[in-house]
Structures are given as structure tokens and as C-alpha cells.
XYZ file of C-alpha atoms in Angstrom:
334
model
C 7.380 12.376 -24.121
C 8.669 14.899 -26.414
C 6.091 16.732 -26.393
C 5.709 18.196 -22.864
C 2.899 20.330 -23.353
C 0.539 16.944 -23.734
C 1.607 15.601 -20.922
C -0.845 15.908 -18.180
C 0.668 18.396 -15.145
C 1.609 16.438 -12.098
C 2.318 17.393 -7.987
C 4.068 15.065 -5.688
C 3.164 14.888 -2.515
C 5.430 13.988 0.307
C 4.091 13.352 3.768
C 6.947 13.841 7.117
C 6.830 12.941 10.578
C 10.296 12.526 12.323
C 12.523 12.217 9.509
C 15.658 14.232 9.910
C 18.213 12.076 8.880
C 16.331 10.760 5.655
C 14.014 13.857 4.846
C 16.738 15.624 2.094
C 18.213 12.987 0.466
C 13.954 11.923 -0.245
C 13.733 15.513 -1.919
C 16.876 15.703 -3.428
C 15.619 12.738 -5.321
C 12.479 13.566 -6.217
C 14.290 17.055 -7.578
C 16.427 15.069 -9.371
C 16.504 16.615 -12.952
C 14.781 13.414 -14.517
C 12.086 13.924 -11.930
C 11.220 17.647 -10.842
C 11.132 18.452 -14.717
C 7.724 16.714 -15.338
C 6.929 18.087 -11.563
C 4.830 21.373 -11.635
C 4.711 21.574 -7.210
C 5.732 19.359 -4.636
C 3.856 19.764 -1.485
C 5.723 18.279 2.031
C 3.308 18.223 4.598
C 4.992 18.161 8.043
C 3.148 16.684 10.389
C 4.559 17.304 14.106
C 8.026 16.841 13.618
C 10.032 17.325 17.109
C 13.429 16.275 15.942
C 14.619 18.676 13.550
C 12.600 18.482 10.481
C 10.819 21.379 10.361
C 14.107 23.272 10.191
C 15.225 20.625 7.474
C 12.418 21.475 5.270
C 12.399 25.054 5.448
C 16.268 25.119 4.075
C 15.354 22.745 1.303
C 12.436 25.323 0.380
C 15.360 27.645 -0.090
C 16.666 25.525 -2.515
C 14.089 24.363 -4.613
C 11.608 26.723 -6.299
C 8.497 23.546 -6.554
C 9.042 23.010 -3.517
C 6.586 24.142 -1.053
C 5.857 22.739 2.870
C 2.411 23.011 4.867
C 3.568 22.676 9.039
C 0.684 20.506 10.712
C 0.146 20.264 14.242
C -1.146 17.116 14.656
C 0.566 14.083 12.937
C -2.679 12.295 11.368
C -1.286 10.107 8.145
C -4.772 9.767 6.540
C -5.761 13.768 6.918
C -2.409 15.302 5.577
C -2.866 13.121 2.179
C -6.105 14.378 1.928
C -4.920 18.034 2.737
C -2.250 17.748 -0.144
C -5.662 16.321 -2.232
C -7.357 19.200 -1.606
C -4.564 21.621 -2.058
C -3.802 20.061 -5.453
C -4.635 22.096 -8.972
C -2.568 19.066 -11.649
C -4.004 16.492 -13.740
C -2.446 13.796 -11.767
C -1.272 13.655 -7.960
C 2.418 11.249 -6.891
C 2.728 10.090 -3.311
C 5.758 9.012 -1.527
C 7.355 9.285 1.636
C 9.644 11.419 3.447
C 11.655 8.101 4.804
C 11.737 7.193 0.827
C 14.545 7.183 -1.790
C 12.664 6.878 -4.979
C 14.751 6.557 -8.549
C 15.731 8.512 -11.678
C 13.200 9.033 -14.175
C 10.510 7.705 -11.801
C 8.481 10.069 -12.421
C 8.850 9.687 -15.896
C 8.438 5.520 -15.257
C 4.691 6.364 -13.489
C 3.622 8.175 -16.420
C 4.452 6.257 -19.471
C 2.585 3.679 -17.660
C -0.165 5.728 -16.894
C -1.058 7.234 -20.393
C -0.505 3.606 -21.552
C -3.032 1.974 -19.178
C -5.384 5.021 -19.482
C -6.097 4.603 -22.883
C -7.302 0.703 -22.339
C -9.016 1.274 -19.019
C -11.167 3.803 -16.602
C -7.390 3.758 -14.774
C -7.662 5.930 -11.399
C -4.071 4.807 -10.874
C -0.596 3.088 -10.989
C 2.128 2.361 -7.989
C 5.336 0.185 -8.084
C 6.763 -2.287 -5.890
C 9.043 -1.040 -2.583
C 12.155 -2.558 -1.051
C 14.199 -1.671 2.172
C 17.753 -0.517 1.295
C 20.103 -2.353 1.307
C 22.515 -1.081 4.314
C 22.745 -4.572 6.340
C 22.183 -8.021 6.086
C 19.037 -8.384 7.155
C 17.161 -5.875 5.065
C 19.223 -7.350 2.301
C 17.474 -10.794 3.780
C 14.220 -9.253 3.557
C 14.435 -8.169 0.028
C 14.983 -11.783 -0.894
C 12.561 -13.076 0.717
C 9.970 -10.529 -0.937
C 11.069 -11.518 -4.602
C 9.303 -14.928 -3.791
C 5.987 -15.595 -3.879
C 6.058 -16.473 0.081
C 7.637 -13.209 0.927
C 5.415 -10.604 -1.196
C 1.647 -12.961 -0.549
C 1.307 -10.685 -3.869
C 0.682 -7.080 -2.107
C 1.146 -4.280 -4.374
C 3.581 -3.498 -1.337
C 6.366 -6.039 -2.368
C 5.189 -8.099 -5.093
C 7.392 -7.141 -8.731
C 5.344 -8.461 -11.538
C 6.165 -9.149 -14.751
C 3.628 -7.109 -16.838
C 1.353 -4.402 -14.717
C -1.705 -6.333 -13.173
C -4.849 -5.094 -11.529
C -4.401 -4.304 -7.936
C -6.619 -3.745 -4.821
C -5.048 -0.436 -3.706
C -2.056 1.836 -4.614
C 0.666 1.658 -1.388
C 1.343 5.801 -1.243
C 4.952 5.418 -0.876
C 5.100 4.840 -4.536
C 1.817 5.826 -6.292
C 0.089 7.975 -8.960
C -3.447 9.030 -8.634
C -5.839 10.742 -10.989
C -6.681 13.328 -9.119
C -10.344 13.757 -10.594
C -10.822 9.895 -9.778
C -9.774 10.683 -5.558
C -11.987 14.342 -6.024
C -14.479 11.589 -6.932
C -14.300 9.587 -3.777
C -15.216 10.531 0.265
C -11.532 11.405 0.617
C -8.711 9.903 2.458
C -10.162 9.733 6.336
C -8.717 12.667 8.599
C -7.444 10.380 11.654
C -6.379 6.491 10.082
C -3.005 6.506 10.678
C -2.394 3.356 8.787
C -4.422 1.524 6.204
C -5.649 4.854 4.474
C -4.353 3.498 1.191
C -6.312 0.744 1.133
C -9.483 2.152 2.218
C -8.754 4.922 -0.712
C -8.291 1.714 -2.903
C -12.099 0.391 -2.334
C -13.394 3.813 -2.880
C -11.696 3.890 -6.455
C -12.611 0.335 -7.382
C -16.244 1.071 -6.012
C -16.466 4.025 -8.507
C -15.342 1.477 -11.463
C -11.926 2.480 -11.632
C -9.173 -0.042 -12.712
C -5.678 0.409 -10.285
C -2.670 -1.180 -11.518
C 0.646 -2.581 -9.998
C 3.562 -2.017 -12.457
C 6.831 -4.154 -12.432
C 9.060 -0.463 -11.576
C 9.988 1.935 -10.827
C 11.232 0.474 -7.297
C 11.366 2.813 -4.295
C 13.680 2.102 -1.622
C 11.361 2.613 2.329
C 13.826 2.522 5.008
C 10.870 2.524 7.351
C 12.947 1.032 10.363
C 16.239 0.695 11.490
C 16.137 -2.512 13.451
C 14.287 -6.214 12.283
C 11.907 -5.638 15.326
C 10.935 -2.072 13.812
C 10.301 -3.966 10.614
C 8.295 -6.466 12.485
C 6.266 -3.911 14.368
C 5.671 -2.173 11.171
C 4.667 -5.031 9.601
C 1.973 -5.564 12.114
C 0.405 -2.635 12.281
C 0.244 -3.030 8.290
C -1.375 -6.721 8.720
C -3.637 -5.080 11.258
C -4.723 -2.240 9.018
C -5.232 -4.642 6.248
C -7.182 -6.923 8.016
C -9.412 -4.400 9.609
C -10.211 -1.921 6.522
C -10.078 -4.660 3.674
C -12.873 -5.376 1.796
C -12.089 -9.098 2.742
C -13.482 -8.945 6.310
C -16.527 -7.788 4.958
C -17.453 -11.055 3.208
C -19.187 -13.694 5.531
C -16.656 -16.190 6.548
C -19.494 -18.657 6.511
C -19.444 -19.097 2.166
C -15.844 -19.772 2.142
C -16.149 -22.335 4.658
C -18.946 -23.585 3.568
C -17.399 -24.443 0.058
C -14.359 -25.877 1.798
C -16.512 -28.373 3.437
C -18.768 -28.849 0.372
C -15.166 -30.139 -1.342
C -14.444 -32.224 1.668
C -17.805 -33.844 1.561
C -17.643 -34.251 -2.243
C -14.502 -36.169 -2.052
C -14.532 -38.213 1.928
C -17.726 -38.217 2.247
C -20.419 -37.001 4.988
C -18.066 -37.015 7.836
C -16.535 -35.222 5.975
C -18.658 -32.080 5.425
C -19.455 -32.204 9.535
C -15.394 -32.256 10.465
C -15.837 -29.039 7.930
C -18.040 -27.847 9.599
C -16.921 -27.801 12.700
C -13.316 -26.222 11.313
C -15.232 -23.607 9.780
C -16.865 -22.708 12.786
C -13.175 -22.965 15.153
C -11.919 -20.940 12.218
C -14.431 -17.851 12.527
C -14.493 -17.897 15.752
C -10.794 -17.494 15.978
C -10.573 -14.810 12.913
C -13.530 -12.603 14.828
C -11.149 -12.671 18.278
C -8.027 -12.042 16.394
C -9.936 -9.079 14.435
C -11.521 -8.221 18.107
C -7.961 -7.829 19.745
C -6.864 -5.749 16.649
C -9.774 -2.981 16.906
C -9.021 -3.047 21.024
C -5.516 -2.674 20.282
C -5.318 -4.632 23.308
C -3.552 -8.034 23.315
C -5.432 -10.368 25.232
C -2.842 -13.279 25.306
C 1.123 -13.603 26.800
C 1.951 -14.674 23.304
C 0.307 -11.410 21.794
C -1.278 -11.133 18.308
C 1.813 -9.792 16.291
C 2.862 -12.854 14.972
C -0.813 -13.401 13.492
C -1.165 -10.140 12.585
C 2.598 -10.125 10.668
C 1.613 -13.175 8.776
C -1.633 -11.359 7.256
C 1.032 -8.983 6.291
C 2.675 -11.278 3.954
C -0.575 -12.863 2.898
C -2.874 -10.167 1.607
C -4.000 -10.844 -1.515
C -7.531 -12.317 -1.100
C -8.059 -13.585 -4.669
C -5.272 -15.369 -4.341
C -6.565 -17.247 -1.506
C -9.485 -17.645 -2.653
C -7.776 -18.399 -6.483
C -5.695 -21.765 -4.685
C -9.320 -23.230 -3.577
C -10.412 -22.035 -6.583
C -7.990 -24.279 -8.932
C -7.648 -27.136 -6.200
C -11.252 -27.687 -6.609
C -11.283 -28.073 -10.606
C -8.019 -30.093 -10.474
C -10.068 -32.266 -7.989
C -13.094 -32.511 -10.319
C -11.055 -33.596 -13.395
C -12.459 -37.345 -14.435
């Protein structure tokens, strides 16, 4: 990386909505010498903030020449990201949010990995995992939980692999995209408030691009002041993954039929019938939950937060299917 003239040019895009307590620290970290030297420009889209973030951003723009602000009169996450894509003139585009704190050498770590993987495959982008800042016991506990397979569920938001691994999307709190790849797609949906990264991941993969999750860098995302706020965020995240991920487009019947067939092979026809009944019950339950999420009006006093939260933790569909496949091979062994 000594010959910076040969490096791709990079823009950093930041989204901000009512981040008066964190946006200055976020920008200061991005403008750290180890990061800003590799950046051509930093775009911040302020999504109709009402808490004083606008004034903070105006002051920051006076300090940092590379920083430019776009003030939007509506709060649309997908629309703001697409605005940055449309106005990006560099080779690569970094994304993070105004409630995030990036590490030293954030840009160089992602860039180095991207260049290496780009030479091996048609790469649409790379990302790193996220963690909560450890300012309280509950945040430290969540971070410890996320280090386990039960906690991260192999979701790119939380999973820290030992080496670069393919993933289904790039969480836009800590991601580096190829701009040309982004511009081949239909773009981020302007009216989406959550799940826009999942939708973009699907578009890129449909066009043959590989997306990679890296062991580092790790970005600290101060997304909630209290535990209940974090739970609410997980509910929204789980709902978005459920509604917008390719898994929901898979025929549930085929997966259930595989399980029922395994039961029939092992335990006989009665087990097969029992498996079919379980399949039908499962499909009714899943489709009912999906319908509730789409209406956003829970039809039960117990609500669906728990189900959506759990889905937010167990988001990698291929991991679930891998369990089935490994179990099937194990049971078939002589």
C-alpha cells in the first residue's frame, strides 16, 4: 500500500438521524489520519434530524475539507444510501452510520482485503463485524454472547470468522462496496427503513458478485442506550431479514419434505405422516408470523418480538440447511 497512486479511490458515506451525541465522534474517527488519507471524500446524509445534529455537522464541515453534507427533508435509509451511490465518483464506497465508531486503519484494512479478494474472484464488496461499545454490563454481556455460535448465528453483523468467508449481504455499518457493482443493480429501495443491505446483497449475488465477511476491522455500533432498545432493534432486524431475505422465497414444503423423508427412512411410515403434519403446522405458523410482521400489528398479547428477535440471531439459512445435511449424512453412515 506504499504506492497510493495505484490504489482505488474511495468515498465514505455516513447516514445520520438524530445522532447529536455520537456524530462528532463518528466523523472524528473517520477523519483520523490513518483513515482520511485514503479517502477522496466523506458524504454525510442527514435524514431530517431534529436534535441538533444539523448544527454539529455544519461545524464539522468547517473543520474537515473532505467532508460534505447533504440535508434531506425525509428520513429514508434506503433513499439516503442510494443518494450517496448516485453522487459517488470514486471506485469504491464505504458505508457506516452516525452512531458508529470506526477503528484506526479502518479504511486500509477493508481496502487491503478487497484488493486481495478482487484478484481471486468477482468481488462486489467486503465487510467486517460489529459490536456494541462496552460502556455497561449489559453491552459487555451481549458482546460475549455474540462471540458464541448461539449468539451470532453466523450473521455477518456479529460473526467474526477466522478467515474471509462468503456472506449473503454486507451490513452497511461496516462495509466497502465496488461502486461499479452497485451501479449495475436497481439500487437501494428509497422507502426502506431497514433491510436495505439484505436487499442489495441479493441483487449483487444475483449478478454473480461474491460478498465477503472478514475477521476485522470491528466497528462499534452504539445503536441503543438500554437493553430494551437493543431488543427492539433486533426485532426490527429480524423482521427485515425474514421479509426480505431469499429464505422466505424458498418453498417451505421442500425443506419440510426432506425432514419428513429422513424420519420415514429412519422410523417408518408413521413417522413420515407425523413429519408431514409437523411440516404443515410449521408452515402455518411461519406464514402467520410473516403476515403479522408485514401488517406490523401483532395479533397476540404475546406479540411477535420474541420470534423476530430469535430470527435476528439465527439468520444464516445455509447454516440451518447445513445442519440438516450433516445430520442426514451422519444417519446414513453404515
